[in-house]
Tab-separated table of C-alpha atoms in Angstrom:
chain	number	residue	atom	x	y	z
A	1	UNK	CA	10.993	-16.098	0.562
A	2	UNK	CA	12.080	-14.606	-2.951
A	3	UNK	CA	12.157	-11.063	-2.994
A	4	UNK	CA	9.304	-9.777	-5.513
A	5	UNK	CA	9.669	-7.689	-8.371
A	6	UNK	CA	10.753	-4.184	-7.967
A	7	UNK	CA	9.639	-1.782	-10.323
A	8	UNK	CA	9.718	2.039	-10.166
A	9	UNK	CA	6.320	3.351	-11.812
A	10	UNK	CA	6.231	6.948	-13.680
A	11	UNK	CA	4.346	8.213	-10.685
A	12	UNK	CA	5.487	10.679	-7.748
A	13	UNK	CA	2.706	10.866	-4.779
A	14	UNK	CA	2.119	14.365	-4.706
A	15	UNK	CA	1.530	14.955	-1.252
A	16	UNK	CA	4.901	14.006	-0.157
A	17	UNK	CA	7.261	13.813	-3.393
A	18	UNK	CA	7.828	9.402	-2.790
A	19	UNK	CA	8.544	7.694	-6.117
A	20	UNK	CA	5.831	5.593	-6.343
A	21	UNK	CA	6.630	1.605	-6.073
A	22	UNK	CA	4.902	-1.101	-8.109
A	23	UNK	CA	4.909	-4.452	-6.499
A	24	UNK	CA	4.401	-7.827	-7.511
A	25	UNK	CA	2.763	-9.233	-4.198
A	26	UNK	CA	0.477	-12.283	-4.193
A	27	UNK	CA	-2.901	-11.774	-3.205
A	28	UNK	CA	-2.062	-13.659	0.022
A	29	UNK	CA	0.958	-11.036	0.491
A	30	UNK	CA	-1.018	-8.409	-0.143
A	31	UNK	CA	-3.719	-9.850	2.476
A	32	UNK	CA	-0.946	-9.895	4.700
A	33	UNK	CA	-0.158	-6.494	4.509
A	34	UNK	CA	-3.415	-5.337	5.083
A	35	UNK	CA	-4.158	-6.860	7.885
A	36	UNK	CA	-1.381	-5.717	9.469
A	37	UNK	CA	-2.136	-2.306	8.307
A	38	UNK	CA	-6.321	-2.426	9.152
A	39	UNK	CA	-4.974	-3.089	12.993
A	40	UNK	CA	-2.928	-0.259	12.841
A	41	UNK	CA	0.300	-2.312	13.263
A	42	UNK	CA	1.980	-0.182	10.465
A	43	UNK	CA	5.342	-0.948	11.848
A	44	UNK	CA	4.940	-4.409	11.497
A	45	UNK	CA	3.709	-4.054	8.096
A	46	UNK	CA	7.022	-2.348	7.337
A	47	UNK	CA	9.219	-5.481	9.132
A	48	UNK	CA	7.220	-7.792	7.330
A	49	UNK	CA	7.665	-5.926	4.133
A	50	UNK	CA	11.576	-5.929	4.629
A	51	UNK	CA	12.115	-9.339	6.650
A	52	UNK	CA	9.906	-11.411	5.013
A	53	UNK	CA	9.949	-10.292	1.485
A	54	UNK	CA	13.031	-8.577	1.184
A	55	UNK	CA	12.528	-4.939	0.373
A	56	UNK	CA	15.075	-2.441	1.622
A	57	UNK	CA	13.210	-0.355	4.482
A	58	UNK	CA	12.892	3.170	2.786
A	59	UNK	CA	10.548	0.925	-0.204
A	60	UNK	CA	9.145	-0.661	2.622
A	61	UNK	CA	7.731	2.619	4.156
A	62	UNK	CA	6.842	4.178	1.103
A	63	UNK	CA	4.707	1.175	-0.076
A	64	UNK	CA	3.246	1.112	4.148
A	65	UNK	CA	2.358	4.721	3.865
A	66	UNK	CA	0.405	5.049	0.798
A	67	UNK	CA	-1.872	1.228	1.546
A	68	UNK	CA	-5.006	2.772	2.667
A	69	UNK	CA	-6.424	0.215	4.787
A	70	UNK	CA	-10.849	0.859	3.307
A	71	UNK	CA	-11.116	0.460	-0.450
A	72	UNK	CA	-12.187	3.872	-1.720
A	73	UNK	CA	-10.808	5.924	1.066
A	74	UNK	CA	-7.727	8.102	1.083
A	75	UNK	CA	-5.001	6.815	3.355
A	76	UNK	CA	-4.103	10.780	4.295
A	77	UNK	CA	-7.533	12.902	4.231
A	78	UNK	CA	-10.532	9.966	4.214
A	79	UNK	CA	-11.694	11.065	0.900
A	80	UNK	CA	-14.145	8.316	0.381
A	81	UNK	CA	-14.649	8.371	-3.192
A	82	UNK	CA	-11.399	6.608	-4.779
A	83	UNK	CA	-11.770	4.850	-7.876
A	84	UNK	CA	-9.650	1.861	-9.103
A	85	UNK	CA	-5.999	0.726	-7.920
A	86	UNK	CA	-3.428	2.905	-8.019
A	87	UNK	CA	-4.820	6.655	-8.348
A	88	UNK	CA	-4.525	9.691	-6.785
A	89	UNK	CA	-7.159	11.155	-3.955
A	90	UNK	CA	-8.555	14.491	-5.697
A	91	UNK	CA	-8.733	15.804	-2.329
A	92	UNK	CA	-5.504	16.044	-1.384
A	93	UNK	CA	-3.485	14.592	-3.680
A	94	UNK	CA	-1.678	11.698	-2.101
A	95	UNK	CA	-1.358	8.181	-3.730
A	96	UNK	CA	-3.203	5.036	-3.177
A	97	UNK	CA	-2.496	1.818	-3.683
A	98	UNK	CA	-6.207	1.479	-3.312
A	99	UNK	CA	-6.172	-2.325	-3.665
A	100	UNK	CA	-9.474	-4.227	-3.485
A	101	UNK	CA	-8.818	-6.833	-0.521
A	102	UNK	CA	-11.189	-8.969	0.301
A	103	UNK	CA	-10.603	-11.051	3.864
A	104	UNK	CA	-11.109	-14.319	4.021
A	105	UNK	CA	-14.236	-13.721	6.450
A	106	UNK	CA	-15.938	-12.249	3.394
A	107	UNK	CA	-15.740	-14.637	0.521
């Protein structure tokens, strides 16, 4: 599989100082990733990440840590309240990814 675009965004999480990464998954990727990440297989999520799509394994981890696995709700604290994709919890500061995943069970 062709390793997807890599792009650094402007952003720095807060909480723990990572340069933020922008990827270019596919819906199915990202669907993928969550899954992985809603069992609590986060180490899998990171093989996956690197195996499968390429990524070294410290963008790997970086991009694991900060998917928060419920829409809305901080990956660090459980602030509930996130807003869009990509945005900082208010609470404590860490990034989301925040991505609005729907399973396939849902649609």
């Amino acid at each position: 599989m062709k390793k997807n675009k890599l792009n650094l965004m402007s952003l720095t999480c807060k909480q723990c100082g990572s340069k933020i990464i922008q990827f270019d998954f596919s819906e199915e990727q990202k669907l993928e990733i969550w899954e992985l990440i809603a069992q609590d297989y986060r180490l899998s999520a990171v093989k996956k990440i690197k195996d499968e799509y390429l990524w070294n394994h410290k963008d790997a981890k970086i991009i694991v840590a900060h998917f928060n696995k419920d829409f809305g709700k901080c990956h660090r604290c459980e602030y509930d309240k996130l807003e869009g994709e990509n945005t900082d919890c208010p609470k404590c500061k860490a990034f989301n990814y925040n991505l609005k995943i729907e399973p396939p069970f849902n649609r």
